[in-house]
Amino acid sequence: MDEDCCATQLIYGDGEFNADGLDRFVKEVKLTECGLSYAVVAIMGPQSSGKSTLLNHLFRTKFREMDAYSGRSQTTKGIWIAKCVGIEPCTIAMDLEGTDGRERGEDDTTFEKQSALFALAVSDIVLINMWCHDIGREQAANKPLLKTVFQVMMRLFSPRKTTLLFVIRDKTKTPFEYLEPVLREDIQKIWDGVPKPQAHKSTPLSEFFTVEVVALSSYEEKEEKFKEEVAQLRQRFFHSISPGGLAGDRRGVVPASGFSFSAQQIWKVIKENKDLDLPAHKVMVATVRCEEIANQKFKQLVHDEGWLALQEAVETGPVQGFGKRLSSILATYLSEYDMEAIYFDEGVRNSKRQLLESKALDFVYPAYSAMLGHLRSKALEDFQVRLEQSLNKGEGFASSVRTCAQSSMLEFEKGCADAAIQQANWDASKVREKLQRDIDAHASSVRGAKLAELNSNYEKKLSSSLSGPVEALLETGAKDTWASIRKLLNRETKVAVSEFSTAVANFELDNETVVKMKQHLKDYARNVVETKAREEAGKIMIHMKDRFAAVFNYDSDSMPRVWTGNEDIRSITKDARTASLKLLSTMAAIRLDEKPDNIENVLVSSLVDGTVTVSSSQNRKLGPSTDPLASSSWEEEAHKRSNNWLPPPWAIMAMIVLGFNEFMMLLKNPLYLMVLFVAFLLSKALWVQMDITGQFQHGALSGILSISSRFLPTVMNLLRKLAEEAQGNQTPEAQRRPVSLSSQSYRNETPQPNPVTSSFPESSVSSNISSSDTGMEYSSPPLRQRRTANVEEVESS
């Protein structure tokens, strides 16, 4: 099947550019596949000079030819293009509308100049068709054409030379050797006569054009000869773009894929009557075409089936060989871009490739980021599982964390290497740091849980080993009870701390933390003892009753007493009370520090021997109570409270400086001093009456509560005293000194016993111990009844 030349009108007679027709032509002849291996040949000449006929015979095209029998008229309107059949490389023939046509008029040369400029801009070879008899004539038909060609050439900033192939038609008997010099001379004269820019005033014709001349016989008179000469000329267009060929200069050629756009833009500039800067135009074409190619490749990447499958897979989990697969996909489209844009300007081509690559990498980066996220999650999960398994096997915590962390990080690094793509050097350090933080956080969480569990176990162990024995020791109330408790506490604490130190050694904690944890166990053990002591002290009344009853009702051999009437009831009662007080003295204070105390002696002397000192109203005025049982703490065990009521020196200095103006105002107004003096006396009286210093010795809260409850009665008492002193009346001493001792009250209520039971009131008094200040109260009416019953049994016997 013969190859089709695909003749297409490129520019209509009215100057309209047929863009759609050109695009179809490019596709039909597969011009975009040619790269730089193509050539464009244009033909110019007077109207009806046989241009179309020459092209049809020379390139086997099918341009419309003039019908000789219809008379001479315009055949080609505008500009037509067609593919030269059988010519390698791909060659495009361009048939221009003839010059000097009567259809456009004598003065309308605009389209003639525009088409000539367009042909020179896009063509590698320009055929100038001319009559042989015009050579050497001053008024030859080709002179205006040559002037037009040379004039428009001044408007082209072209980096390459164009080949002008003069085709002498209908040659005569004059030898060609004589015709060619004359023609070249005519061409030089026309060149010299064309106005030129200042920069090209002295530029020779050879800088712009390569001039070739060929002569052909008459087609009408010597058709066979004409065809033979045309066949010879046709051979010169084979490999025309090779070095030494007709179109050897290829410096400014536009790649075939950009030919359509380039031709459109050139015609647009020419139509706007602007100078055509071909180098800039070449860059512009390269920019547009490379951008089009890049956008096309990016669109293909977006819809690539391989990419879509990879993207879907990575959304659900890690993908094996992710980096290799993605690199292959990206490399495919980048390579296709390189192949299609290879013939465009290098700077533009590389710039657009970088943009394409950057755009493609930005597009696929979320998938890469998701891949790293899966790798991080998997590495963290593996670390958690391995650490749990390692700890369950009994391996050390710190060594397990190190080993598992190293394994997980190594797997993550391998995954990152597998996910890396060739086209990018993405940094996975942030994800790696996040993984490290997650591993550290989990390890810290497990460490805290394990240490808390370990600490809880040892606390339970201490509670178990201390609570029961301490309770038993406190209930015995022996003299060495607290010494035994201290020994027990030290022994159990030492054992627990030693075992705990061994247990936490594999955690590799810093020394300060270990010391704190040991101290916590010691404090906890001490607190267990103190809590148990307070708990038992809260039940002291029950314990004392039981102890009193046990000593009173059982002898030294733990046998029940048989009351015969000869027993020394007073002595037995005193022994029972003494035993109860020993138990009280044991629980009266916590003695975990080996400090001497006199608690037992104080209790015995105050409650058994009856030497309790009751302060008078006058003593209360002078200072706090001297009763040792009136305090809420023992002197030896109490924390020393500061009795310094003065503010610090800096506060005193600040008051002096800041209150200087107020002080001067008081000096200037004596009345203020009188008011302050009276207020001072009243405050001092309230201070002494309410014993504020003594109240606050027992604590701030208890002091405030006590003062608030006594404030109003004290004020009323002061006012009453002032009124009585003003009237000369004195309150009886008995009314001002009420005896609050419960033992005296008990004696007043008890009738006088007979001689046999004369010792019972004292025992009853001893069994009724009351202290309003300490909040401790003990009353044993049933015991008093039992004693009376025993006495009656003795009397009856």
mmCIF file of N, CA, C and O in Angstrom, residues 532-607:
data_model
loop_
_atom_site.group_PDB
_atom_site.id
_atom_site.type_symbol
_atom_site.label_atom_id
_atom_site.label_comp_id
_atom_site.label_asym_id
_atom_site.label_seq_id
_atom_site.Cartn_x
_atom_site.Cartn_y
_atom_site.Cartn_z
ATOM 1 N N LYS A 532 -0.142 0.420 114.025
ATOM 2 C CA LYS A 532 -0.610 -0.638 114.923
ATOM 3 C C LYS A 532 -0.598 -0.158 116.372
ATOM 4 O O LYS A 532 -1.517 -0.464 117.157
ATOM 5 N N ALA A 533 0.436 0.612 116.735
ATOM 6 C CA ALA A 533 0.502 1.146 118.097
ATOM 7 C C ALA A 533 -0.663 2.094 118.373
ATOM 8 O O ALA A 533 -1.289 2.048 119.435
ATOM 9 N N ARG A 534 -0.967 2.952 117.422
ATOM 10 C CA ARG A 534 -2.095 3.875 117.608
ATOM 11 C C ARG A 534 -3.420 3.105 117.643
ATOM 12 O O ARG A 534 -4.347 3.475 118.358
ATOM 13 N N GLU A 535 -3.492 2.069 116.817
ATOM 14 C CA GLU A 535 -4.709 1.267 116.799
ATOM 15 C C GLU A 535 -4.934 0.601 118.162
ATOM 16 O O GLU A 535 -6.060 0.590 118.684
ATOM 17 N N GLU A 536 -3.868 0.057 118.709
ATOM 18 C CA GLU A 536 -3.991 -0.577 120.021
ATOM 19 C C GLU A 536 -4.205 0.460 121.110
ATOM 20 O O GLU A 536 -4.924 0.202 122.094
ATOM 21 N N ALA A 537 -3.596 1.630 120.970
ATOM 22 C CA ALA A 537 -3.810 2.697 121.964
ATOM 23 C C ALA A 537 -5.256 3.151 121.961
ATOM 24 O O ALA A 537 -5.794 3.571 122.994
ATOM 25 N N GLY A 538 -5.895 3.075 120.800
ATOM 26 C CA GLY A 538 -7.305 3.434 120.749
ATOM 27 C C GLY A 538 -8.180 2.475 121.538
ATOM 28 O O GLY A 538 -9.308 2.825 121.914
ATOM 29 N N LYS A 539 -7.675 1.275 121.789
ATOM 30 C CA LYS A 539 -8.424 0.279 122.579
ATOM 31 C C LYS A 539 -7.828 0.135 123.978
ATOM 32 O O LYS A 539 -7.984 -0.913 124.619
ATOM 33 N N ILE A 540 -7.118 1.157 124.456
ATOM 34 C CA ILE A 540 -6.407 1.065 125.740
ATOM 35 C C ILE A 540 -7.346 0.831 126.910
ATOM 36 O O ILE A 540 -7.030 0.107 127.851
ATOM 37 N N MET A 541 -8.546 1.429 126.874
ATOM 38 C CA MET A 541 -9.470 1.273 128.002
ATOM 39 C C MET A 541 -9.896 -0.193 128.145
ATOM 40 O O MET A 541 -9.982 -0.722 129.269
ATOM 41 N N ILE A 542 -10.139 -0.819 127.006
ATOM 42 C CA ILE A 542 -10.519 -2.231 127.059
ATOM 43 C C ILE A 542 -9.374 -3.069 127.579
ATOM 44 O O ILE A 542 -9.552 -3.958 128.443
ATOM 45 N N HIS A 543 -8.171 -2.791 127.062
ATOM 46 C CA HIS A 543 -6.990 -3.545 127.512
ATOM 47 C C HIS A 543 -6.740 -3.339 129.003
ATOM 48 O O HIS A 543 -6.398 -4.287 129.729
ATOM 49 N N MET A 544 -6.887 -2.100 129.455
ATOM 50 C CA MET A 544 -6.642 -1.822 130.881
ATOM 51 C C MET A 544 -7.684 -2.511 131.761
ATOM 52 O O MET A 544 -7.358 -3.043 132.838
ATOM 53 N N LYS A 545 -8.918 -2.492 131.336
ATOM 54 C CA LYS A 545 -9.955 -3.196 132.104
ATOM 55 C C LYS A 545 -9.641 -4.682 132.195
ATOM 56 O O LYS A 545 -9.730 -5.305 133.258
ATOM 57 N N ASP A 546 -9.289 -5.255 131.011
ATOM 58 C CA ASP A 546 -8.962 -6.679 131.007
ATOM 59 C C ASP A 546 -7.758 -6.971 131.880
ATOM 60 O O ASP A 546 -7.718 -7.989 132.606
ATOM 61 N N ARG A 547 -6.728 -6.126 131.802
ATOM 62 C CA ARG A 547 -5.533 -6.345 132.624
ATOM 63 C C ARG A 547 -5.859 -6.215 134.111
ATOM 64 O O ARG A 547 -5.414 -7.010 134.934
ATOM 65 N N PHE A 548 -6.650 -5.204 134.461
ATOM 66 C CA PHE A 548 -7.028 -5.020 135.865
ATOM 67 C C PHE A 548 -7.810 -6.230 136.352
ATOM 68 O O PHE A 548 -7.545 -6.760 137.440
ATOM 69 N N ALA A 549 -8.772 -6.663 135.553
ATOM 70 C CA ALA A 549 -9.577 -7.810 135.963
ATOM 71 C C ALA A 549 -8.732 -9.058 136.079
ATOM 72 O O ALA A 549 -8.914 -9.885 136.993
ATOM 73 N N ALA A 550 -7.786 -9.247 135.161
ATOM 74 C CA ALA A 550 -6.948 -10.438 135.196
ATOM 75 C C ALA A 550 -6.079 -10.471 136.442
ATOM 76 O O ALA A 550 -5.960 -11.495 137.124
ATOM 77 N N VAL A 551 -5.462 -9.367 136.794
ATOM 78 C CA VAL A 551 -4.589 -9.324 137.975
ATOM 79 C C VAL A 551 -5.405 -9.407 139.257
ATOM 80 O O VAL A 551 -4.999 -10.036 140.250
ATOM 81 N N PHE A 552 -6.566 -8.791 139.261
ATOM 82 C CA PHE A 552 -7.401 -8.763 140.464
ATOM 83 C C PHE A 552 -8.053 -10.116 140.710
ATOM 84 O O PHE A 552 -8.181 -10.556 141.857
ATOM 85 N N ASN A 553 -8.461 -10.822 139.708
ATOM 86 C CA ASN A 553 -9.223 -12.060 139.855
ATOM 87 C C ASN A 553 -8.366 -13.306 139.800
ATOM 88 O O ASN A 553 -8.859 -14.403 140.112
ATOM 89 N N TYR A 554 -7.118 -13.185 139.348
ATOM 90 C CA TYR A 554 -6.250 -14.360 139.249
ATOM 91 C C TYR A 554 -4.965 -14.098 140.018
ATOM 92 O O TYR A 554 -4.461 -12.958 140.058
ATOM 93 N N ASP A 555 -4.434 -15.161 140.600
ATOM 94 C CA ASP A 555 -3.191 -15.012 141.360
ATOM 95 C C ASP A 555 -2.007 -15.077 140.428
ATOM 96 O O ASP A 555 -2.164 -15.120 139.198
ATOM 97 N N SER A 556 -0.825 -15.136 140.997
ATOM 98 C CA SER A 556 0.391 -15.133 140.193
ATOM 99 C C SER A 556 0.554 -16.397 139.392
ATOM 100 O O SER A 556 1.310 -16.415 138.410
ATOM 101 N N ASP A 557 -0.138 -17.445 139.764
ATOM 102 C CA ASP A 557 -0.079 -18.692 139.006
ATOM 103 C C ASP A 557 -1.203 -18.786 137.999
ATOM 104 O O ASP A 557 -1.478 -19.874 137.462
ATOM 105 N N SER A 558 -1.909 -17.659 137.766
ATOM 106 C CA SER A 558 -3.015 -17.586 136.810
ATOM 107 C C SER A 558 -4.194 -18.444 137.224
ATOM 108 O O SER A 558 -4.995 -18.874 136.400
ATOM 109 N N MET A 559 -4.292 -18.697 138.526
ATOM 110 C CA MET A 559 -5.423 -19.436 139.065
ATOM 111 C C MET A 559 -6.427 -18.463 139.639
ATOM 112 O O MET A 559 -6.063 -17.427 140.213
ATOM 113 N N PRO A 560 -7.748 -18.751 139.516
ATOM 114 C CA PRO A 560 -8.765 -17.842 140.068
ATOM 115 C C PRO A 560 -8.597 -17.701 141.582
ATOM 116 O O PRO A 560 -8.319 -18.674 142.286
ATOM 117 N N ARG A 561 -8.706 -16.478 142.041
ATOM 118 C CA ARG A 561 -8.562 -16.218 143.480
ATOM 119 C C ARG A 561 -9.786 -16.769 144.230
ATOM 120 O O ARG A 561 -10.917 -16.657 143.766
ATOM 121 N N VAL A 562 -9.481 -17.299 145.389
ATOM 122 C CA VAL A 562 -10.539 -17.743 146.313
ATOM 123 C C VAL A 562 -10.544 -16.782 147.482
ATOM 124 O O VAL A 562 -9.576 -16.716 148.245
ATOM 125 N N TRP A 563 -11.574 -16.008 147.544
ATOM 126 C CA TRP A 563 -11.629 -14.950 148.565
ATOM 127 C C TRP A 563 -12.054 -15.563 149.912
ATOM 128 O O TRP A 563 -13.157 -16.082 150.071
ATOM 129 N N THR A 564 -11.114 -15.530 150.885
ATOM 130 C CA THR A 564 -11.348 -16.090 152.233
ATOM 131 C C THR A 564 -11.579 -15.018 153.265
ATOM 132 O O THR A 564 -11.941 -15.306 154.402
ATOM 133 N N GLY A 565 -11.348 -13.769 152.885
ATOM 134 C CA GLY A 565 -11.483 -12.669 153.836
ATOM 135 C C GLY A 565 -10.172 -12.248 154.442
ATOM 136 O O GLY A 565 -10.091 -11.216 155.117
ATOM 137 N N ASN A 566 -9.161 -13.042 154.253
ATOM 138 C CA ASN A 566 -7.839 -12.710 154.800
ATOM 139 C C ASN A 566 -6.942 -12.031 153.776
ATOM 140 O O ASN A 566 -5.774 -11.764 154.058
ATOM 141 N N GLU A 567 -7.461 -11.846 152.554
ATOM 142 C CA GLU A 567 -6.629 -11.244 151.512
ATOM 143 C C GLU A 567 -6.437 -9.761 151.768
ATOM 144 O O GLU A 567 -7.307 -9.090 152.341
ATOM 145 N N ASP A 568 -5.292 -9.304 151.297
ATOM 146 C CA ASP A 568 -5.015 -7.851 151.400
ATOM 147 C C ASP A 568 -5.620 -7.185 150.164
ATOM 148 O O ASP A 568 -4.977 -7.079 149.109
ATOM 149 N N ILE A 569 -6.864 -6.789 150.304
ATOM 150 C CA ILE A 569 -7.580 -6.231 149.169
ATOM 151 C C ILE A 569 -6.888 -4.992 148.636
ATOM 152 O O ILE A 569 -6.765 -4.775 147.421
ATOM 153 N N ARG A 570 -6.407 -4.164 149.555
ATOM 154 C CA ARG A 570 -5.736 -2.937 149.138
ATOM 155 C C ARG A 570 -4.507 -3.248 148.287
ATOM 156 O O ARG A 570 -4.273 -2.631 147.246
ATOM 157 N N SER A 571 -3.719 -4.195 148.714
ATOM 158 C CA SER A 571 -2.502 -4.542 147.978
ATOM 159 C C SER A 571 -2.841 -5.152 146.617
ATOM 160 O O SER A 571 -2.203 -4.827 145.612
ATOM 161 N N ILE A 572 -3.871 -6.050 146.612
ATOM 162 C CA ILE A 572 -4.249 -6.665 145.343
ATOM 163 C C ILE A 572 -4.767 -5.606 144.368
ATOM 164 O O ILE A 572 -4.428 -5.601 143.169
ATOM 165 N N THR A 573 -5.557 -4.694 144.896
ATOM 166 C CA THR A 573 -6.103 -3.626 144.056
ATOM 167 C C THR A 573 -4.988 -2.750 143.503
ATOM 168 O O THR A 573 -4.980 -2.368 142.317
ATOM 169 N N LYS A 574 -4.039 -2.449 144.403
ATOM 170 C CA LYS A 574 -2.919 -1.608 143.937
ATOM 171 C C LYS A 574 -2.097 -2.321 142.869
ATOM 172 O O LYS A 574 -1.675 -1.706 141.874
ATOM 173 N N ASP A 575 -1.890 -3.622 143.036
ATOM 174 C CA ASP A 575 -1.140 -4.379 142.017
ATOM 175 C C ASP A 575 -1.890 -4.381 140.680
ATOM 176 O O ASP A 575 -1.283 -4.261 139.604
ATOM 177 N N ALA A 576 -3.228 -4.546 140.773
ATOM 178 C CA ALA A 576 -4.021 -4.556 139.535
ATOM 179 C C ALA A 576 -3.960 -3.197 138.839
ATOM 180 O O ALA A 576 -3.821 -3.106 137.613
ATOM 181 N N ARG A 577 -4.064 -2.138 139.665
ATOM 182 C CA ARG A 577 -3.972 -0.805 139.046
ATOM 183 C C ARG A 577 -2.591 -0.554 138.472
ATOM 184 O O ARG A 577 -2.434 0.029 137.406
ATOM 185 N N THR A 578 -1.580 -1.016 139.202
ATOM 186 C CA THR A 578 -0.209 -0.822 138.700
ATOM 187 C C THR A 578 -0.003 -1.563 137.383
ATOM 188 O O THR A 578 0.622 -1.047 136.438
ATOM 189 N N ALA A 579 -0.534 -2.775 137.292
ATOM 190 C CA ALA A 579 -0.409 -3.527 136.041
ATOM 191 C C ALA A 579 -1.133 -2.821 134.900
ATOM 192 O O ALA A 579 -0.643 -2.780 133.755
ATOM 193 N N SER A 580 -2.308 -2.263 135.210
ATOM 194 C CA SER A 580 -3.041 -1.527 134.169
ATOM 195 C C SER A 580 -2.266 -0.295 133.731
ATOM 196 O O SER A 580 -2.211 0.038 132.525
ATOM 197 N N LEU A 581 -1.671 0.389 134.707
ATOM 198 C CA LEU A 581 -0.910 1.597 134.363
ATOM 199 C C LEU A 581 0.350 1.253 133.585
ATOM 200 O O LEU A 581 0.807 2.042 132.751
ATOM 201 N N LYS A 582 0.956 0.084 133.862
ATOM 202 C CA LYS A 582 2.113 -0.327 133.060
ATOM 203 C C LYS A 582 1.714 -0.528 131.588
ATOM 204 O O LYS A 582 2.445 -0.156 130.681
ATOM 205 N N LEU A 583 0.551 -1.142 131.430
ATOM 206 C CA LEU A 583 0.046 -1.300 130.065
ATOM 207 C C LEU A 583 -0.227 0.060 129.426
ATOM 208 O O LEU A 583 0.075 0.298 128.243
ATOM 209 N N LEU A 584 -0.782 0.990 130.238
ATOM 210 C CA LEU A 584 -1.021 2.348 129.738
ATOM 211 C C LEU A 584 0.279 3.050 129.398
ATOM 212 O O LEU A 584 0.396 3.723 128.363
ATOM 213 N N SER A 585 1.285 2.892 130.268
ATOM 214 C CA SER A 585 2.573 3.540 130.000
ATOM 215 C C SER A 585 3.226 2.981 128.742
ATOM 216 O O SER A 585 3.937 3.689 128.018
ATOM 217 N N THR A 586 2.966 1.678 128.462
ATOM 218 C CA THR A 586 3.527 1.083 127.248
ATOM 219 C C THR A 586 2.929 1.715 126.000
ATOM 220 O O THR A 586 3.643 1.980 125.020
ATOM 221 N N MET A 587 1.632 1.967 126.051
ATOM 222 C CA MET A 587 0.952 2.515 124.871
ATOM 223 C C MET A 587 0.794 4.017 124.899
ATOM 224 O O MET A 587 0.204 4.598 123.993
ATOM 225 N N ALA A 588 1.299 4.650 125.951
ATOM 226 C CA ALA A 588 1.136 6.108 126.059
ATOM 227 C C ALA A 588 1.976 6.859 125.045
ATOM 228 O O ALA A 588 1.647 7.986 124.684
ATOM 229 N N ALA A 589 3.055 6.281 124.568
ATOM 230 C CA ALA A 589 3.934 6.959 123.606
ATOM 231 C C ALA A 589 4.596 5.915 122.720
ATOM 232 O O ALA A 589 4.787 4.765 123.116
ATOM 233 N N ILE A 590 4.931 6.335 121.491
ATOM 234 C CA ILE A 590 5.639 5.471 120.534
ATOM 235 C C ILE A 590 7.122 5.649 120.750
ATOM 236 O O ILE A 590 7.661 6.750 120.611
ATOM 237 N N ARG A 591 7.784 4.541 121.099
ATOM 238 C CA ARG A 591 9.204 4.619 121.486
ATOM 239 C C ARG A 591 10.073 3.852 120.484
ATOM 240 O O ARG A 591 10.742 2.889 120.832
ATOM 241 N N LEU A 592 10.010 4.284 119.220
ATOM 242 C CA LEU A 592 10.852 3.637 118.208
ATOM 243 C C LEU A 592 12.270 4.181 118.216
ATOM 244 O O LEU A 592 13.157 3.612 117.576
ATOM 245 N N ASP A 593 12.481 5.304 118.879
ATOM 246 C CA ASP A 593 13.825 5.848 119.059
ATOM 247 C C ASP A 593 14.282 5.537 120.477
ATOM 248 O O ASP A 593 13.529 5.738 121.442
ATOM 249 N N GLU A 594 15.478 5.065 120.601
ATOM 250 C CA GLU A 594 15.969 4.656 121.919
ATOM 251 C C GLU A 594 16.328 5.877 122.748
ATOM 252 O O GLU A 594 17.483 6.231 122.921
ATOM 253 N N LYS A 595 15.291 6.497 123.300
ATOM 254 C CA LYS A 595 15.481 7.651 124.176
ATOM 255 C C LYS A 595 14.840 7.342 125.532
ATOM 256 O O LYS A 595 13.733 6.785 125.581
ATOM 257 N N PRO A 596 15.487 7.681 126.604
ATOM 258 C CA PRO A 596 14.919 7.394 127.939
ATOM 259 C C PRO A 596 13.670 8.246 128.180
ATOM 260 O O PRO A 596 13.538 9.343 127.651
ATOM 261 N N ASP A 597 12.728 7.688 128.965
ATOM 262 C CA ASP A 597 11.526 8.442 129.315
ATOM 263 C C ASP A 597 11.134 8.115 130.740
ATOM 264 O O ASP A 597 11.598 7.144 131.327
ATOM 265 N N ASN A 598 10.268 8.895 131.290
ATOM 266 C CA ASN A 598 9.833 8.754 132.678
ATOM 267 C C ASN A 598 8.316 8.623 132.739
ATOM 268 O O ASN A 598 7.682 9.035 133.715
ATOM 269 N N ILE A 599 7.731 8.070 131.650
ATOM 270 C CA ILE A 599 6.279 8.025 131.542
ATOM 271 C C ILE A 599 5.670 7.122 132.609
ATOM 272 O O ILE A 599 4.692 7.500 133.277
ATOM 273 N N GLU A 600 6.254 5.955 132.807
ATOM 274 C CA GLU A 600 5.674 5.013 133.786
ATOM 275 C C GLU A 600 5.719 5.590 135.186
ATOM 276 O O GLU A 600 4.740 5.514 135.943
ATOM 277 N N ASN A 601 6.846 6.213 135.539
ATOM 278 C CA ASN A 601 6.946 6.817 136.872
ATOM 279 C C ASN A 601 5.949 7.942 137.066
ATOM 280 O O ASN A 601 5.350 8.095 138.131
ATOM 281 N N VAL A 602 5.762 8.728 136.032
ATOM 282 C CA VAL A 602 4.813 9.834 136.136
ATOM 283 C C VAL A 602 3.401 9.320 136.332
ATOM 284 O O VAL A 602 2.632 9.820 137.172
ATOM 285 N N LEU A 603 3.038 8.293 135.561
ATOM 286 C CA LEU A 603 1.700 7.739 135.689
ATOM 287 C C LEU A 603 1.486 7.127 137.065
ATOM 288 O O LEU A 603 0.429 7.322 137.693
ATOM 289 N N VAL A 604 2.470 6.376 137.558
ATOM 290 C CA VAL A 604 2.338 5.729 138.865
ATOM 291 C C VAL A 604 2.258 6.762 139.968
ATOM 292 O O VAL A 604 1.401 6.696 140.870
ATOM 293 N N SER A 605 3.171 7.750 139.910
ATOM 294 C CA SER A 605 3.182 8.772 140.964
ATOM 295 C C SER A 605 1.936 9.644 140.930
ATOM 296 O O SER A 605 1.475 10.104 141.965
ATOM 297 N N SER A 606 1.381 9.838 139.735
ATOM 298 C CA SER A 606 0.224 10.724 139.622
ATOM 299 C C SER A 606 -1.080 10.014 139.895
ATOM 300 O O SER A 606 -1.993 10.599 140.509
ATOM 301 N N LEU A 607 -1.179 8.753 139.479
ATOM 302 C CA LEU A 607 -2.462 8.082 139.543
ATOM 303 C C LEU A 607 -2.538 7.012 140.632
ATOM 304 O O LEU A 607 -3.625 6.734 141.142
#
